[in-house]
PDB file of C-alpha atoms (C1' of nucleotides) in Angstrom:
ATOM      1  CA  MET A 685      84.642  76.763 151.673  1.00 92.00           C
ATOM      2  CA  THR A 686      87.135  74.028 150.731  1.00 96.00           C
ATOM      3  CA  GLU A 687      90.643  74.848 149.486  1.00 96.00           C
ATOM      4  CA  HIS A 688      89.695  73.907 146.002  1.00 97.00           C
ATOM      5  CA  GLU A 689      86.716  76.161 146.103  1.00 97.00           C
ATOM      6  CA  LYS A 690      88.976  79.089 147.215  1.00 97.00           C
ATOM      7  CA  ILE A 691      91.367  78.263 144.299  1.00 98.00           C
ATOM      8  CA  VAL A 692      88.485  78.093 141.865  1.00 98.00           C
ATOM      9  CA  LEU A 693      87.214  81.462 142.920  1.00 98.00           C
ATOM     10  CA  PHE A 694      90.676  82.924 142.592  1.00 98.00           C
ATOM     11  CA  ALA A 695      91.327  81.333 139.242  1.00 98.00           C
ATOM     12  CA  LYS A 696      88.034  82.657 137.975  1.00 98.00           C
ATOM     13  CA  ALA A 697      88.964  86.111 139.167  1.00 98.00           C
ATOM     14  CA  LEU A 698      92.161  85.904 137.214  1.00 98.00           C
ATOM     15  CA  GLN A 699      90.942  84.545 134.006  1.00 97.00           C
ATOM     16  CA  ASP A 700      89.776  87.844 132.461  1.00 98.00           C
ATOM     17  CA  GLU A 701      92.055  90.263 130.803  1.00 98.00           C
ATOM     18  CA  ASN A 702      90.192  93.356 132.183  1.00 98.00           C
ATOM     19  CA  ARG A 703      90.370  92.008 135.752  1.00 98.00           C
ATOM     20  CA  LEU A 704      94.210  91.449 135.377  1.00 98.00           C
ATOM     21  CA  GLN A 705      94.425  95.168 134.140  1.00 98.00           C
ATOM     22  CA  ILE A 706      92.528  96.134 137.279  1.00 98.00           C
ATOM     23  CA  ILE A 707      94.812  94.250 139.602  1.00 98.00           C
ATOM     24  CA  GLU A 708      97.800  95.798 137.807  1.00 98.00           C
ATOM     25  CA  MET A 709      96.349  99.248 138.397  1.00 98.00           C
ATOM     26  CA  LEU A 710      96.002  98.490 142.171  1.00 98.00           C
ATOM     27  CA  GLN A 711      99.664  97.475 142.366  1.00 97.00           C
ATOM     28  CA  SER A 712     100.478 101.110 142.977  1.00 96.00           C
ATOM     29  CA  GLY A 713      97.943 101.462 145.738  1.00 96.00           C
ATOM     30  CA  GLU A 714      94.294 101.977 146.550  1.00 97.00           C
ATOM     31  CA  LYS A 715      92.102 103.359 143.698  1.00 97.00           C
ATOM     32  CA  CYS A 716      88.310 104.254 143.566  1.00 97.00           C
ATOM     33  CA  ALA A 717      86.120 102.651 140.934  1.00 97.00           C
ATOM     34  CA  CYS A 718      85.780 105.891 138.879  1.00 96.00           C
ATOM     35  CA  LYS A 719      89.611 106.037 138.547  1.00 96.00           C
ATOM     36  CA  LEU A 720      89.779 102.452 137.398  1.00 97.00           C
ATOM     37  CA  LEU A 721      86.980 103.034 134.886  1.00 97.00           C
ATOM     38  CA  GLU A 722      88.951 105.861 133.260  1.00 96.00           C
ATOM     39  CA  HIS A 723      91.569 103.351 132.084  1.00 96.00           C
ATOM     40  CA  LEU A 724      89.292 100.543 130.874  1.00 97.00           C
ATOM     41  CA  GLN A 725      87.059 100.208 127.735  1.00 97.00           C
ATOM     42  CA  ILE A 726      84.130  98.890 129.611  1.00 98.00           C
ATOM     43  CA  GLU A 727      80.931 100.405 130.955  1.00 97.00           C
ATOM     44  CA  GLN A 728      80.380 101.122 134.576  1.00 97.00           C
ATOM     45  CA  SER A 729      78.065  98.262 135.226  1.00 98.00           C
ATOM     46  CA  THR A 730      80.589  95.914 133.791  1.00 98.00           C
ATOM     47  CA  LEU A 731      83.284  97.281 136.085  1.00 98.00           C
ATOM     48  CA  SER A 732      81.043  96.789 139.069  1.00 98.00           C
ATOM     49  CA  HIS A 733      80.500  93.139 137.972  1.00 98.00           C
ATOM     50  CA  HIS A 734      84.308  92.630 137.741  1.00 98.00           C
ATOM     51  CA  MET A 735      84.933  94.169 141.179  1.00 98.00           C
ATOM     52  CA  LYS A 736      82.340  91.974 142.717  1.00 98.00           C
ATOM     53  CA  ILE A 737      84.209  88.856 141.372  1.00 98.00           C
ATOM     54  CA  LEU A 738      87.627  90.242 142.471  1.00 98.00           C
ATOM     55  CA  CYS A 739      86.378  90.946 145.900  1.00 98.00           C
ATOM     56  CA  GLN A 740      84.608  87.629 146.253  1.00 97.00           C
ATOM     57  CA  SER A 741      87.836  85.846 145.454  1.00 97.00           C
ATOM     58  CA  GLY A 742      89.442  87.579 148.483  1.00 97.00           C
ATOM     59  CA  LEU A 743      92.265  89.109 146.496  1.00 98.00           C
ATOM     60  CA  ILE A 744      90.798  92.588 146.536  1.00 98.00           C
ATOM     61  CA  ALA A 745      89.704  94.573 149.535  1.00 98.00           C
ATOM     62  CA  TRP A 746      87.096  97.382 149.353  1.00 97.00           C
ATOM     63  CA  LYS A 747      86.030 100.356 151.515  1.00 96.00           C
ATOM     64  CA  LYS A 748      83.258 102.736 151.070  1.00 96.00           C
ATOM     65  CA  VAL A 749      84.239 106.414 151.373  1.00 95.00           C
ATOM     66  CA  GLY A 750      81.283 108.688 150.959  1.00 95.00           C
ATOM     67  CA  LYS A 751      79.752 107.854 147.669  1.00 95.00           C
ATOM     68  CA  TRP A 752      83.047 106.338 146.338  1.00 97.00           C
ATOM     69  CA  MET A 753      84.206 102.769 146.550  1.00 97.00           C
ATOM     70  CA  HIS A 754      87.827 102.287 147.232  1.00 98.00           C
ATOM     71  CA  TYR A 755      89.638  99.112 146.078  1.00 98.00           C
ATOM     72  CA  SER A 756      93.066  97.681 146.901  1.00 98.00           C
ATOM     73  CA  ILE A 757      94.903  94.459 146.726  1.00 98.00           C
ATOM     74  CA  HIS A 758      94.505  92.511 149.953  1.00 97.00           C
ATOM     75  CA  PRO A 759      98.044  91.518 150.738  1.00 97.00           C
ATOM     76  CA  GLU A 760      97.379  88.843 153.423  1.00 96.00           C
ATOM     77  CA  GLU A 761      94.700  87.249 151.248  1.00 96.00           C
ATOM     78  CA  ALA A 762      96.918  87.361 148.205  1.00 97.00           C
ATOM     79  CA  LYS A 763      99.630  85.549 150.093  1.00 96.00           C
ATOM     80  CA  LYS A 764      97.155  82.904 151.407  1.00 96.00           C
ATOM     81  CA  LEU A 765      95.894  82.289 147.819  1.00 97.00           C
ATOM     82  CA  LEU A 766      99.466  82.098 146.427  1.00 97.00           C
ATOM     83  CA  HIS A 767     100.369  79.564 149.200  1.00 96.00           C
ATOM     84  CA  LEU A 768      97.316  77.470 148.168  1.00 97.00           C
ATOM     85  CA  LEU A 769      98.560  77.433 144.638  1.00 97.00           C
ATOM     86  CA  GLN A 770     102.181  76.627 145.767  1.00 96.00           C
ATOM     87  CA  SER A 771     100.880  73.680 147.752  1.00 96.00           C
ATOM     88  CA  LEU A 772      98.701  72.487 144.826  1.00 97.00           C
ATOM     89  CA  THR A 773     101.582  72.617 142.337  1.00 96.00           C
ATOM     90  CA  ASN A 774     104.248  71.245 144.728  1.00 92.00           C
ATOM     91  CA  VAL A 775     106.289  74.483 144.414  1.00 93.00           C
ATOM     92  CA  LYS A 776     108.370  75.209 147.538  1.00 85.00           C
ATOM     93  CA  ASP A 777     108.935  78.715 148.889  1.00 74.00           C
ATOM     94  CA  SER A 778     112.674  78.248 148.758  1.00 64.00           C
ATOM     95  CA  SER A 779     112.524  77.149 145.163  1.00 58.00           C
ATOM     96  CA  LEU A 780     110.388  80.109 144.284  1.00 51.00           C
ATOM     97  CA  ASN A 781     113.136  82.295 145.737  1.00 54.00           C
ATOM     98  CA  GLN A 782     115.933  80.608 143.940  1.00 49.00           C
ATOM     99  CA  LEU A 783     114.192  79.175 140.949  1.00 44.00           C
ATOM    100  CA  GLU A 784     115.518  75.739 141.677  1.00 41.00           C
ATOM    101  CA  THR A 785     114.023  72.633 140.406  1.00 39.00           C
ATOM    102  CA  THR A 786     111.429  71.048 142.641  1.00 37.00           C
ATOM    103  CA  ILE A 787     112.217  67.355 143.172  1.00 36.00           C
ATOM    104  CA  SER A 788     109.290  65.182 142.442  1.00 39.00           C
ATOM    105  CA  ASN A 789     108.576  61.554 142.225  1.00 39.00           C
ATOM    106  CA  SER A 790     109.020  60.767 138.628  1.00 41.00           C
ATOM    107  CA  SER A 791     108.070  57.087 138.481  1.00 40.00           C
ATOM    108  CA  CYS A 792     104.753  56.276 136.858  1.00 41.00           C
ATOM    109  CA  GLN A 793     102.313  54.718 139.261  1.00 41.00           C
ATOM    110  CA  CYS A 794     100.183  53.154 136.676  1.00 41.00           C
ATOM    111  CA  ASP A 795      99.445  49.418 137.185  1.00 39.00           C
ATOM    112  CA  HIS A 796     100.371  48.633 133.647  1.00 37.00           C
ATOM    113  CA  PRO A 797     103.583  46.477 133.457  1.00 36.00           C
ATOM    114  CA  ALA A 798     104.725  48.526 130.548  1.00 34.00           C
ATOM    115  CA  HIS A 799     104.756  51.638 132.626  1.00 34.00           C
ATOM    116  CA  LYS A 800     107.176  50.477 135.313  1.00 32.00           C
ATOM    117  CA  GLY A 801     110.241  52.533 135.646  1.00 30.00           C
ATOM    118  CA  THR A 802     109.377  55.150 133.094  1.00 30.00           C
ATOM    119  CA  ALA A 803     110.278  58.705 133.617  1.00 33.00           C
ATOM    120  CA  ILE A 804     109.651  61.959 131.713  1.00 41.00           C
TER     121      ILE A 804
ATOM    122  CA  MET B1185     102.249  85.406 124.356  1.00 92.00           C
ATOM    123  CA  THR B1186     101.990  88.296 126.864  1.00 96.00           C
ATOM    124  CA  GLU B1187     102.359  87.799 130.597  1.00 96.00           C
ATOM    125  CA  HIS B1188      98.584  88.454 130.925  1.00 97.00           C
ATOM    126  CA  GLU B1189      97.775  85.912 128.367  1.00 97.00           C
ATOM    127  CA  LYS B1190      99.940  83.337 130.211  1.00 97.00           C
ATOM    128  CA  ILE B1191      98.161  84.165 133.473  1.00 98.00           C
ATOM    129  CA  VAL B1192      94.718  83.838 131.805  1.00 98.00           C
ATOM    130  CA  LEU B1193      95.682  80.339 130.369  1.00 98.00           C
ATOM    131  CA  PHE B1194      96.956  79.363 133.785  1.00 98.00           C
ATOM    132  CA  ALA B1195      93.860  80.706 135.574  1.00 98.00           C
ATOM    133  CA  LYS B1196      91.497  78.977 133.095  1.00 98.00           C
ATOM    134  CA  ALA B1197      93.380  75.766 133.838  1.00 98.00           C
ATOM    135  CA  LEU B1198      92.760  76.180 137.586  1.00 98.00           C
ATOM    136  CA  GLN B1199      89.128  77.187 137.430  1.00 97.00           C
ATOM    137  CA  ASP B1200      87.717  73.598 137.191  1.00 98.00           C
ATOM    138  CA  GLU B1201      87.317  71.274 140.200  1.00 98.00           C
ATOM    139  CA  ASN B1202      88.175  68.197 138.180  1.00 98.00           C
ATOM    140  CA  ARG B1203      91.381  69.777 136.826  1.00 98.00           C
ATOM    141  CA  LEU B1204      92.357  70.677 140.463  1.00 98.00           C
ATOM    142  CA  GLN B1205      91.921  67.016 141.438  1.00 98.00           C
ATOM    143  CA  ILE B1206      94.046  65.980 138.480  1.00 98.00           C
ATOM    144  CA  ILE B1207      96.830  68.282 139.565  1.00 98.00           C
ATOM    145  CA  GLU B1208      96.597  67.022 143.122  1.00 98.00           C
ATOM    146  CA  MET B1209      96.878  63.439 141.851  1.00 97.00           C
ATOM    147  CA  LEU B1210     100.061  64.467 140.083  1.00 98.00           C
ATOM    148  CA  GLN B1211     101.661  65.823 143.165  1.00 97.00           C
ATOM    149  CA  SER B1212     102.880  62.372 144.084  1.00 96.00           C
ATOM    150  CA  GLY B1213     104.441  62.034 140.586  1.00 96.00           C
ATOM    151  CA  GLU B1214     103.830  61.181 136.911  1.00 97.00           C
ATOM    152  CA  LYS B1215     100.603  59.381 136.074  1.00 97.00           C
ATOM    153  CA  CYS B1216      99.028  57.986 132.857  1.00 97.00           C
ATOM    154  CA  ALA B1217      95.632  59.117 131.672  1.00 97.00           C
ATOM    155  CA  CYS B1218      94.053  55.795 132.425  1.00 96.00           C
ATOM    156  CA  LYS B1219      95.152  56.105 136.016  1.00 96.00           C
ATOM    157  CA  LEU B1220      93.815  59.502 136.478  1.00 97.00           C
ATOM    158  CA  LEU B1221      90.481  58.430 134.891  1.00 97.00           C
ATOM    159  CA  GLU B1222      90.129  55.799 137.480  1.00 96.00           C
ATOM    160  CA  HIS B1223      89.675  58.449 140.196  1.00 96.00           C
ATOM    161  CA  LEU B1224      87.405  60.850 138.430  1.00 97.00           C
ATOM    162  CA  GLN B1225      83.730  60.755 137.645  1.00 97.00           C
ATOM    163  CA  ILE B1226      84.067  61.933 134.062  1.00 98.00           C
ATOM    164  CA  GLU B1227      84.223  60.189 130.677  1.00 97.00           C
ATOM    165  CA  GLN B1228      87.526  59.518 128.848  1.00 98.00           C
ATOM    166  CA  SER B1229      86.855  62.270 126.193  1.00 98.00           C
ATOM    167  CA  THR B1230      86.330  64.806 129.050  1.00 98.00           C
ATOM    168  CA  LEU B1231      89.600  63.892 130.724  1.00 98.00           C
ATOM    169  CA  SER B1232      91.377  64.291 127.410  1.00 98.00           C
ATOM    170  CA  HIS B1233      89.809  67.708 127.038  1.00 98.00           C
ATOM    171  CA  HIS B1234      90.949  68.708 130.556  1.00 98.00           C
ATOM    172  CA  MET B1235      94.506  67.360 129.866  1.00 98.00           C
ATOM    173  CA  LYS B1236      94.766  69.447 126.763  1.00 98.00           C
ATOM    174  CA  ILE B1237      93.830  72.551 128.795  1.00 98.00           C
ATOM    175  CA  LEU B1238      96.206  71.787 131.621  1.00 98.00           C
ATOM    176  CA  CYS B1239      99.073  71.081 129.138  1.00 98.00           C
ATOM    177  CA  GLN B1240      98.418  74.241 127.146  1.00 97.00           C
ATOM    178  CA  SER B1241      98.679  76.372 130.402  1.00 97.00           C
ATOM    179  CA  GLY B1242     102.252  75.053 130.642  1.00 97.00           C
ATOM    180  CA  LEU B1243     101.547  73.742 134.236  1.00 98.00           C
ATOM    181  CA  ILE B1244     101.491  70.054 133.086  1.00 98.00           C
ATOM    182  CA  ALA B1245     104.048  68.179 131.047  1.00 98.00           C
ATOM    183  CA  TRP B1246     103.240  65.164 128.968  1.00 97.00           C
ATOM    184  CA  LYS B1247     105.142  62.337 127.384  1.00 96.00           C
ATOM    185  CA  LYS B1248     103.872  59.535 125.144  1.00 96.00           C
ATOM    186  CA  VAL B1249     104.966  56.087 126.199  1.00 95.00           C
ATOM    187  CA  GLY B1250     103.675  53.379 123.802  1.00 95.00           C
ATOM    188  CA  LYS B1251     100.002  53.874 123.714  1.00 96.00           C
ATOM    189  CA  TRP B1252      99.893  55.523 127.094  1.00 97.00           C
ATOM    190  CA  MET B1253     100.170  59.213 127.799  1.00 98.00           C
ATOM    191  CA  HIS B1254     102.078  60.213 130.874  1.00 98.00           C
ATOM    192  CA  TYR B1255     101.444  63.413 132.706  1.00 98.00           C
ATOM    193  CA  SER B1256     103.329  65.195 135.483  1.00 98.00           C
ATOM    194  CA  ILE B1257     103.482  68.659 137.006  1.00 98.00           C
ATOM    195  CA  HIS B1258     106.064  70.714 135.209  1.00 97.00           C
ATOM    196  CA  PRO B1259     107.994  72.232 138.087  1.00 96.00           C
ATOM    197  CA  GLU B1260     109.909  74.899 136.230  1.00 96.00           C
ATOM    198  CA  GLU B1261     106.753  76.168 134.497  1.00 96.00           C
ATOM    199  CA  ALA B1262     104.835  76.034 137.725  1.00 97.00           C
ATOM    200  CA  LYS B1263     107.404  78.194 139.278  1.00 96.00           C
ATOM    201  CA  LYS B1264     107.414  80.695 136.483  1.00 96.00           C
ATOM    202  CA  LEU B1265     103.583  80.879 136.626  1.00 97.00           C
ATOM    203  CA  LEU B1266     103.533  81.409 140.282  1.00 97.00           C
ATOM    204  CA  HIS B1267     106.164  84.211 139.902  1.00 96.00           C
ATOM    205  CA  LEU B1268     103.927  85.882 137.440  1.00 97.00           C
ATOM    206  CA  LEU B1269     101.083  85.798 140.018  1.00 97.00           C
ATOM    207  CA  GLN B1270     103.350  87.059 142.638  1.00 96.00           C
ATOM    208  CA  SER B1271     104.316  90.028 140.647  1.00 96.00           C
ATOM    209  CA  LEU B1272     100.817  90.670 139.576  1.00 97.00           C
ATOM    210  CA  THR B1273      99.570  90.679 143.198  1.00 96.00           C
ATOM    211  CA  ASN B1274     102.702  92.538 144.707  1.00 92.00           C
ATOM    212  CA  VAL B1275     103.469  89.588 146.850  1.00 93.00           C
ATOM    213  CA  LYS B1276     107.195  89.182 147.617  1.00 85.00           C
ATOM    214  CA  ASP B1277     109.099  85.944 147.871  1.00 74.00           C
ATOM    215  CA  SER B1278     110.296  86.754 151.363  1.00 64.00           C
ATOM    216  CA  SER B1279     106.847  87.656 152.530  1.00 59.00           C
ATOM    217  CA  LEU B1280     105.531  84.390 151.128  1.00 52.00           C
ATOM    218  CA  ASN B1281     108.044  82.582 153.226  1.00 54.00           C
ATOM    219  CA  GLN B1282     107.286  84.507 156.432  1.00 49.00           C
ATOM    220  CA  LEU B1283     103.630  85.455 155.866  1.00 44.00           C
ATOM    221  CA  GLU B1284     104.517  89.072 156.535  1.00 41.00           C
ATOM    222  CA  THR B1285     102.395  91.971 155.455  1.00 39.00           C
ATOM    223  CA  THR B1286     103.310  93.461 152.116  1.00 37.00           C
ATOM    224  CA  ILE B1287     103.649  97.075 152.361  1.00 35.00           C
ATOM    225  CA  SER B1288     101.669  98.861 149.753  1.00 39.00           C
ATOM    226  CA  ASN B1289     101.021 102.503 148.958  1.00 39.00           C
ATOM    227  CA  SER B1290      97.681 103.023 150.662  1.00 41.00           C
ATOM    228  CA  SER B1291      96.809 106.565 149.561  1.00 40.00           C
ATOM    229  CA  CYS B1292      93.925 106.954 147.117  1.00 40.00           C
ATOM    230  CA  GLN B1293      95.142 108.239 143.755  1.00 41.00           C
ATOM    231  CA  CYS B1294      91.772 109.428 142.649  1.00 40.00           C
ATOM    232  CA  ASP B1295      91.565 113.064 141.407  1.00 39.00           C
ATOM    233  CA  HIS B1296      88.642 113.941 143.517  1.00 37.00           C
ATOM    234  CA  PRO B1297      89.477 116.336 146.280  1.00 36.00           C
ATOM    235  CA  ALA B1298      87.402 114.368 148.687  1.00 34.00           C
ATOM    236  CA  HIS B1299      89.656 111.419 148.188  1.00 34.00           C
ATOM    237  CA  LYS B1300      92.869 113.065 149.267  1.00 32.00           C
ATOM    238  CA  GLY B1301      94.535 111.397 152.157  1.00 30.00           C
ATOM    239  CA  THR B1302      92.085 108.607 152.655  1.00 29.00           C
ATOM    240  CA  ALA B1303      93.334 105.043 153.475  1.00 33.00           C
ATOM    241  CA  ILE B1304      91.719 101.727 153.882  1.00 40.00           C
TER     242      ILE B1304
ATOM    243  C1'  DT C   2      96.927  41.584 109.555  1.00 61.24           C
ATOM    244  C1'  DT C   3      93.186  41.659 112.465  1.00 61.24           C
ATOM    245  C1'  DT C   4      91.886  42.765 117.017  1.00 61.24           C
ATOM    246  C1'  DA C   5      92.079  45.059 121.332  1.00 61.24           C
ATOM    247  C1'  DT C   6      93.472  49.036 123.969  1.00 61.24           C
ATOM    248  C1'  DA C   7      94.604  54.053 125.032  1.00 61.24           C
ATOM    249  C1'  DT C   8      93.884  58.483 123.805  1.00 61.24           C
ATOM    250  C1'  DA C   9      92.179  62.400 120.758  1.00 61.24           C
ATOM    251  C1'  DT C  10      88.728  64.707 118.041  1.00 61.24           C
ATOM    252  C1'  DT C  11      84.168  66.058 116.749  1.00 61.24           C
ATOM    253  C1'  DG C  12      79.446  67.654 117.260  1.00 61.24           C
ATOM    254  C1'  DA C  13      75.703  68.549 120.170  1.00 61.24           C
ATOM    255  C1'  DC C  14      73.816  70.544 124.293  1.00 61.24           C
ATOM    256  C1'  DA C  15      73.257  72.840 128.768  1.00 61.24           C
ATOM    257  C1'  DT C  16      75.455  76.014 131.658  1.00 61.24           C
ATOM    258  C1'  DT C  17      78.244  79.880 132.836  1.00 61.24           C
ATOM    259  C1'  DC C  18      80.198  84.248 131.815  1.00 61.24           C
ATOM    260  C1'  DA C  19      81.177  89.057 129.888  1.00 61.24           C
ATOM    261  C1'  DT C  20      78.885  92.664 128.267  1.00 61.24           C
ATOM    262  C1'  DC C  21      75.602  96.301 127.745  1.00 61.24           C
ATOM    263  C1'  DG C  22      71.489  99.457 128.639  1.00 61.24           C
ATOM    264  C1'  DA C  23      68.246 100.590 131.821  1.00 61.24           C
ATOM    265  C1'  DT C  24      67.097 101.311 136.335  1.00 61.24           C
ATOM    266  C1'  DA C  25      67.642 101.362 141.323  1.00 61.24           C
ATOM    267  C1'  DT C  26      70.163 102.621 145.564  1.00 61.24           C
ATOM    268  C1'  DG C  27      72.960 105.513 148.202  1.00 61.24           C
ATOM    269  C1'  DT C  28      75.485 109.808 149.236  1.00 61.24           C
ATOM    270  C1'  DT C  29      76.611 114.611 148.807  1.00 61.24           C
ATOM    271  C1'  DT C  30      75.481 119.201 147.637  1.00 61.24           C
ATOM    272  C1'  DG C  31      72.633 123.125 146.434  1.00 61.24           C
TER     273       DG C  31
ATOM    274  C1'  DC D   5      63.877 118.381 149.636  1.00 61.24           C
ATOM    275  C1'  DA D   6      65.697 118.128 144.857  1.00 61.24           C
ATOM    276  C1'  DA D   7      69.360 117.568 141.801  1.00 61.24           C
ATOM    277  C1'  DA D   8      73.762 115.445 140.663  1.00 61.24           C
ATOM    278  C1'  DC D   9      76.854 111.971 141.080  1.00 61.24           C
ATOM    279  C1'  DA D  10      78.956 107.183 142.175  1.00 61.24           C
ATOM    280  C1'  DT D  11      78.038 102.560 142.262  1.00 61.24           C
ATOM    281  C1'  DA D  12      75.059  98.355 142.309  1.00 61.24           C
ATOM    282  C1'  DT D  13      71.468  95.441 140.372  1.00 61.24           C
ATOM    283  C1'  DC D  14      68.576  93.475 136.702  1.00 61.24           C
ATOM    284  C1'  DG D  15      67.464  91.501 132.230  1.00 61.24           C
ATOM    285  C1'  DA D  16      68.941  90.263 127.809  1.00 61.24           C
ATOM    286  C1'  DT D  17      72.327  88.503 124.605  1.00 61.24           C
ATOM    287  C1'  DG D  18      76.229  86.350 122.465  1.00 61.24           C
ATOM    288  C1'  DA D  19      80.437  83.877 123.502  1.00 61.24           C
ATOM    289  C1'  DA D  20      82.942  80.492 126.081  1.00 61.24           C
ATOM    290  C1'  DT D  21      83.008  76.256 128.769  1.00 61.24           C
ATOM    291  C1'  DG D  22      82.220  71.351 130.618  1.00 61.24           C
ATOM    292  C1'  DT D  23      80.116  67.310 129.437  1.00 61.24           C
ATOM    293  C1'  DC D  24      78.885  63.304 126.845  1.00 61.24           C
ATOM    294  C1'  DA D  25      78.417  59.826 122.883  1.00 61.24           C
ATOM    295  C1'  DA D  26      80.257  58.635 118.711  1.00 61.24           C
ATOM    296  C1'  DT D  27      84.065  58.205 115.937  1.00 61.24           C
ATOM    297  C1'  DA D  28      88.843  58.599 114.573  1.00 61.24           C
ATOM    298  C1'  DT D  29      93.794  57.674 115.371  1.00 61.24           C
ATOM    299  C1'  DA D  30      97.658  55.325 117.143  1.00 61.24           C
ATOM    300  C1'  DT D  31      99.864  51.610 119.304  1.00 61.24           C
ATOM    301  C1'  DA D  32     100.327  46.901 121.038  1.00 61.24           C
ATOM    302  C1'  DA D  33      98.957  42.117 121.064  1.00 61.24           C
ATOM    303  C1'  DA D  34      97.335  37.906 118.927  1.00 61.24           C
TER     304       DA D  34
END
DNA sequence: TTTATATATTGACATTCATCGATATGTTTG
DNA sequence: CAAACATATCGATGAATGTCAATATATAAA
């Protein structure tokens, strides 16, 4: 899987409001599907679908315990995915800490003469 | 706009392979649409559509220069969006730097007696 | 002012996605 | 083993998305 494919899977996992709620619920630690379902206005089959997408993105880890399925945020994978997004968007770790401005090349590289030396 | 809505817009912006390529092209600095188009296998109207989605997410800044449209990564917004994702996924800035394991509460909070004391 | 160029908008179409109900699978308990 | 429970899979459906061609808008050039 290429880096772009990983990012696409991650992005697709995050594009649904219900899945964001699920991730938020997992912030406080591992939960089973039935517990998650209590707080969502969706049917069980839909939750199962969402968990599949979240797990396939790598962000969420799962573990079968008896007949229950336990889900949790996968910290290492979450970090890897965020690193991919940092690289993609040119955001540096240090600037993330300090909310500094990332320095980027601001000259237009368009061939058109009219574009030379422009900056946003 | 809620934080979740911001994340959803950001995630939708990142879920397309062509848009990831566009972001990557902007890593080296501001570019105009015609320049971006040269390196993509899509029609002009499709690029315009993609740029709209990228700009609406906040990640990409735009500036009109004559009849050209210049695009660039918006560093401050990129940082804000990454921060939102960090908070969502419980990833700490320091752990992002050092790739340490984020400590999370690993006890299941399901009501079921059988779940007490389990851990992944 | 007419023409050329860069970008945006619109409408159509195929594909993907979220959702549900029904059903299947797997596990525990009686 | 049978019943109950938790979760997964399947099929259908409506909504959202990516794409293009055609057209509109805006700016620059002749």
